[in-house]
Coordinates of C-alpha atoms in Angstrom, one line a residue:
M1 CA 1.6 -30.8 16.0
N2 CA 5.4 -32.4 16.6
V3 CA 6.4 -30.5 19.6
V4 CA 9.6 -32.3 19.2
L5 CA 11.0 -30.4 15.9
I6 CA 9.3 -27.3 17.1
Q7 CA 11.8 -27.1 20.5
K8 CA 14.7 -28.2 18.9
V9 CA 14.0 -25.5 16.5
Q10 CA 13.6 -22.5 19.3
K11 CA 16.9 -24.3 21.2
W12 CA 18.5 -23.3 17.7
V13 CA 17.0 -20.2 17.1
E14 CA 18.1 -19.4 21.3
E15 CA 22.2 -20.8 21.0
I16 CA 22.3 -18.9 17.4
Y17 CA 20.4 -15.4 17.5
S18 CA 21.3 -12.4 19.6
N19 CA 17.6 -11.6 19.4
A20 CA 16.0 -14.9 20.0
D21 CA 13.8 -13.2 22.2
H22 CA 12.0 -11.0 19.1
L23 CA 11.7 -14.7 17.0
V24 CA 10.1 -16.6 19.9
R25 CA 7.8 -13.6 20.8
T26 CA 6.6 -13.6 16.9
G27 CA 5.3 -17.9 17.7
Y28 CA 3.7 -16.7 21.2
W29 CA 2.2 -14.2 19.1
V30 CA 1.3 -16.7 16.3
K31 CA -0.2 -18.8 18.4
K32 CA -2.6 -16.1 20.4
L33 CA -3.7 -14.8 16.6
N34 CA -4.4 -18.3 15.5
P35 CA -4.0 -20.8 18.5
K36 CA -4.4 -23.8 15.6
A37 CA -2.1 -22.4 14.0
N38 CA 0.4 -25.6 12.4
D39 CA 3.7 -26.4 12.3
A40 CA 4.9 -24.7 9.1
L41 CA 3.9 -21.1 10.7
I42 CA 4.8 -21.6 13.9
I43 CA 8.3 -22.5 12.7
A44 CA 8.0 -20.0 10.7
A45 CA 7.5 -17.0 13.6
I46 CA 10.6 -18.3 15.6
T47 CA 12.8 -18.5 12.3
H48 CA 12.2 -15.6 9.9
D49 CA 15.2 -13.0 11.0
I50 CA 17.9 -15.8 11.8
E51 CA 19.9 -14.7 8.3
R52 CA 20.8 -11.8 11.4
A53 CA 22.1 -14.2 13.2
F54 CA 24.7 -15.2 10.7
K55 CA 27.3 -12.6 10.3
E56 CA 29.9 -13.9 8.6
D57 CA 29.4 -13.5 4.1
R58 CA 26.3 -11.2 5.3
N59 CA 26.1 -8.4 2.4
P60 CA 22.7 -6.8 1.9
P61 CA 22.2 -5.6 -1.4
V62 CA 20.8 -1.6 0.0
E63 CA 22.2 -0.3 3.7
E64 CA 19.3 -1.9 6.0
F65 CA 19.1 1.2 8.0
G66 CA 17.7 4.0 8.1
A67 CA 15.9 5.8 5.0
N68 CA 16.1 2.0 3.5
W69 CA 13.7 0.1 6.4
D70 CA 12.2 -2.2 4.6
N71 CA 12.8 -1.6 1.3
P72 CA 11.8 -4.7 -1.4
I73 CA 15.4 -5.6 -2.0
Y74 CA 16.2 -5.6 1.0
D75 CA 13.4 -7.3 2.6
K76 CA 13.8 -9.8 -0.7
W77 CA 17.3 -10.9 0.5
H78 CA 16.2 -11.0 3.9
S79 CA 13.7 -13.5 3.6
E80 CA 15.3 -15.5 1.2
R81 CA 19.1 -15.8 3.2
S82 CA 16.6 -17.1 6.0
V83 CA 14.7 -19.5 3.9
E84 CA 18.0 -21.0 3.4
F85 CA 19.3 -20.9 7.1
V86 CA 15.8 -22.3 7.9
S87 CA 16.0 -24.6 5.3
E88 CA 19.3 -26.5 5.8
F89 CA 18.5 -26.7 9.7
L90 CA 15.3 -29.3 9.3
K91 CA 17.2 -31.4 6.7
K92 CA 19.6 -31.6 8.6
E93 CA 16.9 -32.5 11.5
G94 CA 14.7 -35.2 8.9
T95 CA 11.7 -32.9 8.0
D96 CA 9.5 -33.7 5.8
Q97 CA 10.1 -31.5 2.2
G98 CA 6.7 -30.7 2.4
L99 CA 6.9 -29.0 5.9
I100 CA 10.4 -27.6 4.3
D101 CA 8.7 -26.1 1.4
E102 CA 5.3 -24.6 3.4
V103 CA 8.1 -22.6 6.0
S104 CA 10.0 -21.1 3.2
R105 CA 7.2 -20.0 1.8
L106 CA 5.6 -18.2 5.0
I107 CA 8.9 -16.9 5.5
G108 CA 9.8 -15.5 2.1
H109 CA 6.7 -13.5 2.9
H110 CA 6.9 -12.6 6.7
E111 CA 7.8 -9.2 5.4
H112 CA 4.4 -8.4 3.6
G113 CA 1.9 -11.3 3.7
G114 CA -0.5 -12.5 0.9
W115 CA -2.6 -14.6 2.4
K116 CA -4.4 -15.8 5.6
E117 CA -1.2 -17.4 7.2
A118 CA 1.9 -15.2 6.0
D119 CA -0.4 -12.7 6.9
I120 CA -0.6 -13.7 10.7
L121 CA 3.2 -14.2 10.5
R122 CA 3.2 -10.6 9.6
D123 CA 0.9 -9.2 12.1
A124 CA 3.1 -11.3 14.6
D125 CA 6.6 -10.3 13.9
S126 CA 4.8 -6.5 14.0
L127 CA 3.6 -7.2 17.8
S128 CA 6.6 -8.9 18.4
F129 CA 8.9 -6.3 17.2
L130 CA 6.5 -3.7 18.9
E131 CA 6.7 -5.6 22.4
V132 CA 10.9 -6.5 22.5
N133 CA 12.6 -4.5 19.7
V134 CA 12.5 -1.2 20.2
G135 CA 14.5 -0.1 22.7
M136 CA 17.4 -1.5 20.6
F137 CA 16.0 0.6 18.0
I138 CA 15.9 3.6 20.3
S139 CA 19.8 2.8 21.1
W140 CA 20.8 2.8 17.9
I141 CA 19.8 6.9 18.0
P142 CA 22.1 9.5 16.4
D143 CA 24.9 6.3 16.0
K144 CA 23.5 4.8 13.1
V145 CA 19.7 6.4 12.7
S146 CA 18.1 9.5 13.8
K147 CA 15.3 9.8 15.9
E148 CA 12.4 10.2 13.0
E149 CA 13.8 7.5 11.0
V150 CA 13.1 5.0 14.1
K151 CA 9.4 6.8 14.1
E152 CA 9.1 6.3 10.5
K153 CA 10.1 2.6 11.5
F154 CA 7.9 2.0 14.7
D155 CA 4.6 3.9 12.1
Y156 CA 5.8 1.3 9.3
M157 CA 5.9 -1.7 12.2
F158 CA 2.2 -0.7 13.0
N159 CA 0.8 0.3 10.1
R160 CA 1.4 -3.0 8.1
I161 CA -1.3 -4.9 11.0
G162 CA -3.6 -6.0 8.6
G163 CA -5.9 -8.8 11.1
K164 CA -8.3 -6.4 13.4
R165 CA -7.5 -8.8 16.4
A166 CA -3.6 -8.4 15.9
R167 CA -3.8 -4.0 15.2
E168 CA -5.4 -3.8 19.0
L169 CA -2.9 -5.8 20.7
A170 CA -0.9 -3.4 18.7
E171 CA -2.1 -0.6 19.9
P172 CA -1.2 0.0 23.7
L173 CA 2.3 -1.5 22.5
Y174 CA 2.6 1.2 19.7
K175 CA 1.2 3.5 22.3
K176 CA 4.4 2.8 24.5
A177 CA 7.0 2.9 21.8
L178 CA 5.9 6.4 21.2
E179 CA 6.2 7.1 24.4
K180 CA 9.5 6.0 24.7
L181 CA 10.7 7.7 22.0
G182 CA 10.1 10.6 22.9
K183 CA 11.9 10.6 25.6
V184 CA 14.5 10.6 23.4
A185 CA 16.3 14.3 23.1
D186 CA 16.3 15.5 19.2

């Protein structure tokens, strides 16, 4: 394991992204789900949403809130944009192109999975979302989204989890998220 590179990546994320906790905790959940996770999977976990840190020239092809949660067009754009920033950072660090390619492939599939490592990343992303991002999404009610739209997002993030162990770990987080949402006035 390239601990030095992983630490550099995490430091970069923590310095530039206001929601770095979500990414760091995704890395935690990856290691919880797969204690033998390789460098590519760990780096992909702690960088998968990094494009959101770069507000300048951020122009999603579709609205990213509400009815468009997890729109495939948005997901593709979001993933590809994150790959660009992560690849650039890793190249500056002198990272092997093979590792960059593997990280890029994982980030490109973090929303939907598709093979063992990508599925672990997707599940870890959902676990971290339910652990870290619930309050932020609830705070957007009613200015950016409706209560129903937030519930749809919580449901989606829980229901996309494919691994049995990940689902067991996510269930109490999901229930807690729904309880918090239930306390919000309609």
